[in-house]
């Protein structure tokens, strides 16, 4: 890794205690957004529109069947030997869950989103299902799963 970057290994260890520490920082930075997530908390935009725009932006980003979501890849590889990465993944998933759940809760308040499921549970499910759709897109080299996610979700949660 340091050879590819053209820096001596000592430089790496001056900034990070370990490779896991570096990976944890990467997860945190990635979790802040590869796409603009501010739409989710913009209360000037109707809740369903916020969610649709958010997942439309994600679909545009992941539809080219690129390398997938870094968080999803790390989730697949996390182990008992990588507690710092696990902690950071949980933090990112919590942040994403709060953002999505906030929009869902607003939609439940205004009557545009079904109320029989708790906003936090529905938000967590959307993240889990979307990560699965990204993985399927990588395998198939086709964005069908992302499109299907969008269609099924918005025909299921909107009142």
Short mmCIF file of C-alpha atoms in Angstrom, two decimals:
data_model
loop_
_atom_site.label_atom_id
_atom_site.label_comp_id
_atom_site.label_asym_id
_atom_site.label_seq_id
_atom_site.Cartn_x
_atom_site.Cartn_y
_atom_site.Cartn_z
CA UNK A 1 0.00 0.00 0.00
CA UNK A 2 2.73 2.49 0.92
CA UNK A 3 4.75 1.52 -2.16
CA UNK A 4 1.78 2.27 -4.42
CA UNK A 5 1.38 5.66 -2.73
CA UNK A 6 5.08 6.39 -3.07
CA UNK A 7 5.65 6.94 0.65
CA UNK A 8 7.85 5.07 3.11
CA UNK A 9 6.16 2.67 5.54
CA UNK A 10 7.34 4.81 8.44
CA UNK A 11 5.03 7.60 7.24
CA UNK A 12 2.05 5.29 7.59
CA UNK A 13 2.90 4.41 11.18
CA UNK A 14 3.45 8.07 12.11
CA UNK A 15 -0.20 8.76 11.35
CA UNK A 16 -1.95 5.48 12.16
CA UNK A 17 -1.31 2.97 14.92
CA UNK A 18 -2.21 0.11 12.56
CA UNK A 19 -3.77 -0.80 9.24
CA UNK A 20 -7.04 -1.28 11.13
CA UNK A 21 -6.84 2.31 12.39
CA UNK A 22 -6.38 3.53 8.81
CA UNK A 23 -9.31 1.40 7.61
CA UNK A 24 -11.48 2.76 10.44
CA UNK A 25 -10.72 6.33 9.36
CA UNK A 26 -11.56 5.46 5.76
CA UNK A 27 -14.91 3.97 6.83
CA UNK A 28 -15.73 7.13 8.81
CA UNK A 29 -14.84 9.44 5.91
CA UNK A 30 -16.79 7.32 3.41
CA UNK A 31 -19.77 7.21 5.74
CA UNK A 32 -20.06 10.97 5.66
CA UNK A 33 -21.14 10.63 2.09
CA UNK A 34 -20.16 9.69 -1.40
CA UNK A 35 -23.42 11.34 -2.39
CA UNK A 36 -25.06 14.40 -0.88
CA UNK A 37 -27.24 13.19 2.00
CA UNK A 38 -28.48 16.64 3.09
CA UNK A 39 -31.72 16.12 1.18
CA UNK A 40 -32.82 13.66 3.87
CA UNK A 41 -33.02 16.37 6.53
CA UNK A 42 -34.33 19.23 4.38
CA UNK A 43 -37.76 19.81 5.92
CA UNK A 44 -38.68 22.23 3.13
CA UNK A 45 -38.98 19.18 0.86
CA UNK A 46 -41.80 16.64 1.41
CA UNK A 47 -40.58 13.48 3.16
CA UNK A 48 -41.34 11.02 0.34
CA UNK A 49 -39.63 13.34 -2.14
CA UNK A 50 -36.55 13.48 0.12
CA UNK A 51 -36.35 9.70 0.27
CA UNK A 52 -36.92 9.30 -3.47
CA UNK A 53 -34.24 11.89 -4.27
CA UNK A 54 -31.80 10.24 -1.87
CA UNK A 55 -32.22 6.78 -3.37
CA UNK A 56 -32.28 8.21 -6.92
CA UNK A 57 -28.89 9.82 -6.20
CA UNK A 58 -27.55 6.57 -4.76
CA UNK A 59 -28.87 4.63 -7.76
CA UNK A 60 -27.15 7.04 -10.13
CA UNK A 61 -23.90 6.57 -8.23
CA UNK A 62 -24.03 2.76 -7.98
CA UNK A 63 -25.78 1.94 -11.29
CA UNK A 64 -22.57 1.94 -13.27
CA UNK A 65 -21.82 -1.35 -11.50
CA UNK A 66 -18.69 0.14 -10.01
CA UNK A 67 -16.92 -1.47 -7.13
CA UNK A 68 -19.92 -1.23 -4.80
CA UNK A 69 -20.30 0.32 -1.38
CA UNK A 70 -17.22 0.42 0.82
CA UNK A 71 -19.35 0.07 3.96
CA UNK A 72 -21.05 -3.04 2.57
CA UNK A 73 -17.70 -4.54 1.65
CA UNK A 74 -16.30 -3.90 5.10
CA UNK A 75 -19.46 -5.31 6.70
CA UNK A 76 -18.90 -8.53 4.79
CA UNK A 77 -15.31 -8.75 6.02
CA UNK A 78 -15.53 -7.49 9.61
CA UNK A 79 -14.48 -9.97 12.27
CA UNK A 80 -13.78 -10.27 15.97
CA UNK A 81 -10.20 -9.31 15.10
CA UNK A 82 -11.27 -5.87 13.82
CA UNK A 83 -13.18 -4.21 16.68
CA UNK A 84 -12.32 -0.65 15.62
CA UNK A 85 -13.68 -1.22 12.11
CA UNK A 86 -16.83 -2.79 13.59
CA UNK A 87 -17.28 0.24 15.85
CA UNK A 88 -16.90 2.65 12.94
CA UNK A 89 -19.28 0.64 10.75
CA UNK A 90 -21.88 0.73 13.50
CA UNK A 91 -21.38 4.48 13.79
CA UNK A 92 -21.86 4.99 10.04
CA UNK A 93 -24.93 2.74 9.97
CA UNK A 94 -26.34 4.66 12.93
CA UNK A 95 -25.78 8.00 11.17
CA UNK A 96 -27.38 6.77 7.96
CA UNK A 97 -30.24 5.24 9.94
CA UNK A 98 -30.90 8.51 11.76
CA UNK A 99 -30.95 10.46 8.50
CA UNK A 100 -33.31 8.06 6.74
CA UNK A 101 -35.49 7.53 9.83
CA UNK A 102 -35.86 11.29 10.22
CA UNK A 103 -37.39 11.57 6.76
CA UNK A 104 -39.58 8.50 7.38
CA UNK A 105 -40.83 9.93 10.70
CA UNK A 106 -41.70 13.21 8.98
CA UNK A 107 -43.61 11.26 6.32
CA UNK A 108 -45.44 9.32 9.00
CA UNK A 109 -46.42 12.58 10.69
CA UNK A 110 -47.76 14.09 7.46
CA UNK A 111 -49.53 10.84 6.52
CA UNK A 112 -47.52 10.11 3.36
CA UNK A 113 -45.67 7.07 4.76
CA UNK A 114 -47.24 4.05 6.44
CA UNK A 115 -47.33 4.18 10.22
CA UNK A 116 -47.56 0.49 11.11
CA UNK A 117 -43.75 0.19 11.19
CA UNK A 118 -41.48 2.25 13.42
CA UNK A 119 -39.40 4.81 11.54
CA UNK A 120 -36.12 3.43 12.98
CA UNK A 121 -36.97 -0.15 12.01
CA UNK A 122 -38.02 0.87 8.52
CA UNK A 123 -34.90 3.02 8.12
CA UNK A 124 -32.62 0.15 9.18
CA UNK A 125 -34.43 -2.18 6.80
CA UNK A 126 -33.98 0.24 3.89
CA UNK A 127 -30.23 0.41 4.56
CA UNK A 128 -29.95 -3.37 4.84
CA UNK A 129 -31.99 -3.98 1.70
CA UNK A 130 -30.12 -1.33 -0.28
CA UNK A 131 -26.73 -2.75 0.68
CA UNK A 132 -27.97 -6.12 -0.58
CA UNK A 133 -29.13 -4.53 -3.83
CA UNK A 134 -25.67 -2.99 -4.30
CA UNK A 135 -24.03 -6.39 -3.82
CA UNK A 136 -26.41 -7.97 -6.33
CA UNK A 137 -25.64 -5.18 -8.80
CA UNK A 138 -21.91 -5.94 -8.49
CA UNK A 139 -22.49 -9.64 -9.15
CA UNK A 140 -24.89 -9.18 -12.07
CA UNK A 141 -23.05 -6.16 -13.54
CA UNK A 142 -26.52 -4.75 -14.03
CA UNK A 143 -28.44 -2.15 -11.96
CA UNK A 144 -31.66 -4.21 -12.02
CA UNK A 145 -31.56 -4.80 -8.24
CA UNK A 146 -31.24 -1.07 -7.53
CA UNK A 147 -34.22 -0.30 -9.75
CA UNK A 148 -36.19 -3.10 -8.15
CA UNK A 149 -35.35 -1.80 -4.66
CA UNK A 150 -36.69 1.62 -5.60
CA UNK A 151 -39.88 0.27 -7.14
CA UNK A 152 -40.69 -2.15 -4.32
CA UNK A 153 -39.84 0.26 -1.50
CA UNK A 154 -41.86 3.16 -2.80
CA UNK A 155 -44.84 1.00 -3.70
CA UNK A 156 -44.71 -0.49 -0.18
CA UNK A 157 -44.12 2.42 2.20
CA UNK A 158 -46.04 5.26 0.58
CA UNK A 159 -49.67 5.62 1.64
#
